[in-house]
Amino acid sequence: MPHIEQQTTDKDTAFLKRALELAEIGIVRADGGPFGALIVKNDQIISEGWNTVIADNDPTAHAEMNAIRLACEKLKHFHLTGCTIYASSEPCPMCLSAAYWARADRIIFANPRFKAASIGFSDEELYLELALPIPQRKIHMRQIAVDSANDVMEKWTRSKGKVEY
């Protein structure tokens, strides 16, 4: 699906302001970095979150991840079709990937990633790292052939409980 530029609405601006308020909550509480996010469906806020990396000792506890987890729990589904993610800053590669996996319809953000980089939150190294061939990456990765490795994949294809996602 091609990128379609949409008109900014007053609702988009209001939801972005709420994302910025959530970022401030996280700052005041010293839970993590200055990031907030919310998920909206049919003009209703489904979930809100801020960065809790420090409070939770969890490097994945970014604002968007927290909001996605809560929204999926509330909606009782792993897809966020029909939802918009509003974020105080451009999502990092992890959060962007999660938004794609969740099949969110839109992501609207306030600060571009270069602004986050200017205060010490640079994702550029990760973007560059992901583009490298596996042998050139900083984290050592190696595939080891195991005879039964393919068995779990085949079992999944035949599983009666299989759900496509």
Short mmCIF file of C-alpha atoms in Angstrom, two decimals:
data_model
loop_
_atom_site.label_atom_id
_atom_site.label_comp_id
_atom_site.label_asym_id
_atom_site.label_seq_id
_atom_site.Cartn_x
_atom_site.Cartn_y
_atom_site.Cartn_z
CA MET A 1 0.00 0.00 0.00
CA PRO A 2 1.53 3.35 -0.99
CA HIS A 3 2.01 6.15 1.51
CA ILE A 4 -0.96 8.48 1.32
CA GLU A 5 -0.48 11.95 2.77
CA GLN A 6 -3.44 12.84 4.94
CA GLN A 7 -4.58 16.17 6.23
CA THR A 8 -3.62 16.94 9.82
CA THR A 9 -6.71 17.28 11.95
CA ASP A 10 -7.34 19.05 15.24
CA LYS A 11 -7.87 15.59 16.75
CA ASP A 12 -4.41 14.50 15.57
CA THR A 13 -2.90 17.57 17.22
CA ALA A 14 -4.84 16.98 20.45
CA PHE A 15 -3.75 13.33 20.62
CA LEU A 16 -0.13 14.33 19.95
CA LYS A 17 -0.32 16.83 22.79
CA ARG A 18 -1.49 14.00 25.03
CA ALA A 19 1.50 11.90 23.92
CA LEU A 20 3.75 14.78 24.95
CA GLU A 21 1.96 14.99 28.33
CA LEU A 22 2.60 11.27 28.82
CA ALA A 23 6.29 11.84 28.05
CA GLU A 24 6.36 14.48 30.79
CA ILE A 25 4.76 12.05 33.26
CA GLY A 26 7.60 9.64 32.59
CA ILE A 27 10.17 12.41 33.09
CA VAL A 28 8.66 13.52 36.41
CA ARG A 29 8.48 9.94 37.64
CA ALA A 30 12.01 9.22 36.35
CA ASP A 31 10.65 6.03 34.75
CA GLY A 32 12.70 6.31 31.57
CA GLY A 33 13.35 8.56 28.60
CA PRO A 34 11.18 11.48 27.48
CA PHE A 35 8.75 9.50 25.37
CA GLY A 36 4.98 9.05 25.47
CA ALA A 37 2.49 7.26 23.22
CA LEU A 38 -1.18 6.45 22.94
CA ILE A 39 -3.32 4.34 20.69
CA VAL A 40 -6.60 5.61 19.31
CA LYS A 41 -9.43 3.77 17.59
CA ASN A 42 -12.58 5.50 16.37
CA ASP A 43 -11.44 8.73 18.02
CA GLN A 44 -11.27 7.02 21.42
CA ILE A 45 -8.08 6.50 23.39
CA ILE A 46 -7.58 2.74 23.81
CA SER A 47 -4.28 2.86 25.70
CA GLU A 48 -1.57 5.20 26.91
CA GLY A 49 2.03 4.64 27.87
CA TRP A 50 5.34 6.27 28.51
CA ASN A 51 8.88 5.02 28.57
CA THR A 52 9.45 2.81 31.65
CA VAL A 53 12.81 1.31 30.69
CA ILE A 54 14.45 2.40 33.96
CA ALA A 55 11.49 1.70 36.26
CA ASP A 56 10.92 -1.77 34.79
CA ASN A 57 14.55 -2.67 34.09
CA ASP A 58 13.26 -3.60 30.65
CA PRO A 59 14.97 -2.31 27.51
CA THR A 60 11.77 -3.01 25.53
CA ALA A 61 9.54 -0.87 27.77
CA HIS A 62 9.38 2.02 25.32
CA ALA A 63 6.28 4.19 25.30
CA GLU A 64 4.97 2.70 22.06
CA MET A 65 5.60 -0.88 23.20
CA ASN A 66 3.79 -0.25 26.49
CA ALA A 67 0.84 1.32 24.66
CA ILE A 68 0.72 -1.48 22.08
CA ARG A 69 0.73 -4.20 24.75
CA LEU A 70 -2.05 -2.52 26.70
CA ALA A 71 -4.15 -1.82 23.59
CA CYS A 72 -3.91 -5.43 22.44
CA GLU A 73 -4.87 -6.61 25.92
CA LYS A 74 -7.88 -4.28 26.02
CA LEU A 75 -8.99 -5.12 22.48
CA LYS A 76 -8.32 -8.81 23.10
CA HIS A 77 -6.50 -9.09 19.79
CA PHE A 78 -2.90 -8.98 18.58
CA HIS A 79 -3.75 -6.69 15.66
CA LEU A 80 -4.44 -2.98 15.94
CA THR A 81 -6.27 -2.65 12.64
CA GLY A 82 -8.19 0.62 12.57
CA CYS A 83 -5.87 2.18 15.15
CA THR A 84 -3.50 5.12 15.10
CA ILE A 85 -0.38 5.27 17.25
CA TYR A 86 0.44 8.78 18.45
CA ALA A 87 3.97 9.18 19.73
CA SER A 88 5.93 12.08 21.16
CA SER A 89 8.87 11.10 18.91
CA GLU A 90 9.47 9.10 15.77
CA PRO A 91 9.43 5.42 16.78
CA CYS A 92 12.72 3.56 17.08
CA PRO A 93 13.26 0.48 14.90
CA MET A 94 11.87 -1.85 17.60
CA CYS A 95 8.70 0.18 18.11
CA LEU A 96 8.24 0.72 14.39
CA SER A 97 8.54 -3.04 13.84
CA ALA A 98 5.99 -3.68 16.59
CA ALA A 99 3.59 -1.24 14.94
CA TYR A 100 3.95 -3.14 11.67
CA TRP A 101 3.48 -6.51 13.43
CA ALA A 102 0.39 -5.11 15.15
CA ARG A 103 -0.86 -3.80 11.78
CA ALA A 104 -1.62 -0.31 13.04
CA ASP A 105 -3.12 1.89 10.34
CA ARG A 106 -1.13 5.05 11.06
CA ILE A 107 1.69 6.43 13.18
CA ILE A 108 1.65 10.14 13.94
CA PHE A 109 4.64 11.60 15.82
CA ALA A 110 5.81 15.00 17.04
CA ASN A 111 9.62 14.97 17.22
CA PRO A 112 11.71 13.52 14.38
CA ARG A 113 14.42 11.01 15.25
CA PHE A 114 17.24 13.55 14.78
CA LYS A 115 15.78 15.57 17.68
CA ALA A 116 15.89 12.50 19.93
CA ALA A 117 19.45 11.89 18.74
CA SER A 118 20.42 15.44 19.70
CA ILE A 119 19.59 14.64 23.36
CA GLY A 120 21.34 11.28 23.42
CA PHE A 121 18.74 8.87 22.03
CA SER A 122 20.21 7.98 18.65
CA ASP A 123 18.74 5.06 16.75
CA GLU A 124 20.96 5.67 13.73
CA GLU A 125 23.51 3.05 14.79
CA LEU A 126 20.74 0.46 14.99
CA TYR A 127 19.32 1.43 11.59
CA LEU A 128 22.80 1.02 10.11
CA GLU A 129 23.44 -2.23 11.99
CA LEU A 130 20.25 -3.84 10.67
CA ALA A 131 21.33 -3.10 7.11
CA LEU A 132 24.61 -4.99 7.54
CA PRO A 133 25.10 -8.64 6.55
CA ILE A 134 24.94 -10.91 9.63
CA PRO A 135 28.71 -11.56 9.80
CA GLN A 136 29.40 -7.81 10.01
CA ARG A 137 27.06 -7.04 12.92
CA LYS A 138 28.32 -6.15 16.40
CA ILE A 139 26.35 -8.93 18.11
CA HIS A 140 27.72 -12.29 17.05
CA MET A 141 25.06 -14.33 15.26
CA ARG A 142 25.48 -17.80 13.87
CA GLN A 143 23.01 -20.30 12.54
CA ILE A 144 23.62 -23.91 13.56
CA ALA A 145 21.92 -26.70 11.65
CA VAL A 146 20.01 -29.00 14.01
CA ASP A 147 18.33 -32.08 12.53
CA SER A 148 14.99 -31.49 14.25
CA ALA A 149 14.89 -27.70 13.76
CA ASN A 150 12.50 -27.88 10.82
CA ASP A 151 10.13 -30.20 12.73
CA VAL A 152 8.60 -27.37 14.77
CA MET A 153 7.97 -25.37 11.61
CA GLU A 154 6.26 -28.33 9.98
CA LYS A 155 4.19 -29.04 13.10
CA TRP A 156 2.99 -25.44 13.03
CA THR A 157 1.79 -25.77 9.43
CA ARG A 158 -0.31 -28.81 10.45
CA SER A 159 -1.48 -27.47 13.82
CA LYS A 160 -5.23 -27.19 14.32
CA GLY A 161 -4.58 -24.26 16.66
CA LYS A 162 -2.65 -22.30 14.04
CA VAL A 163 -3.67 -18.67 13.73
CA GLU A 164 -2.21 -16.64 10.89
CA TYR A 165 -0.64 -13.38 11.92
#
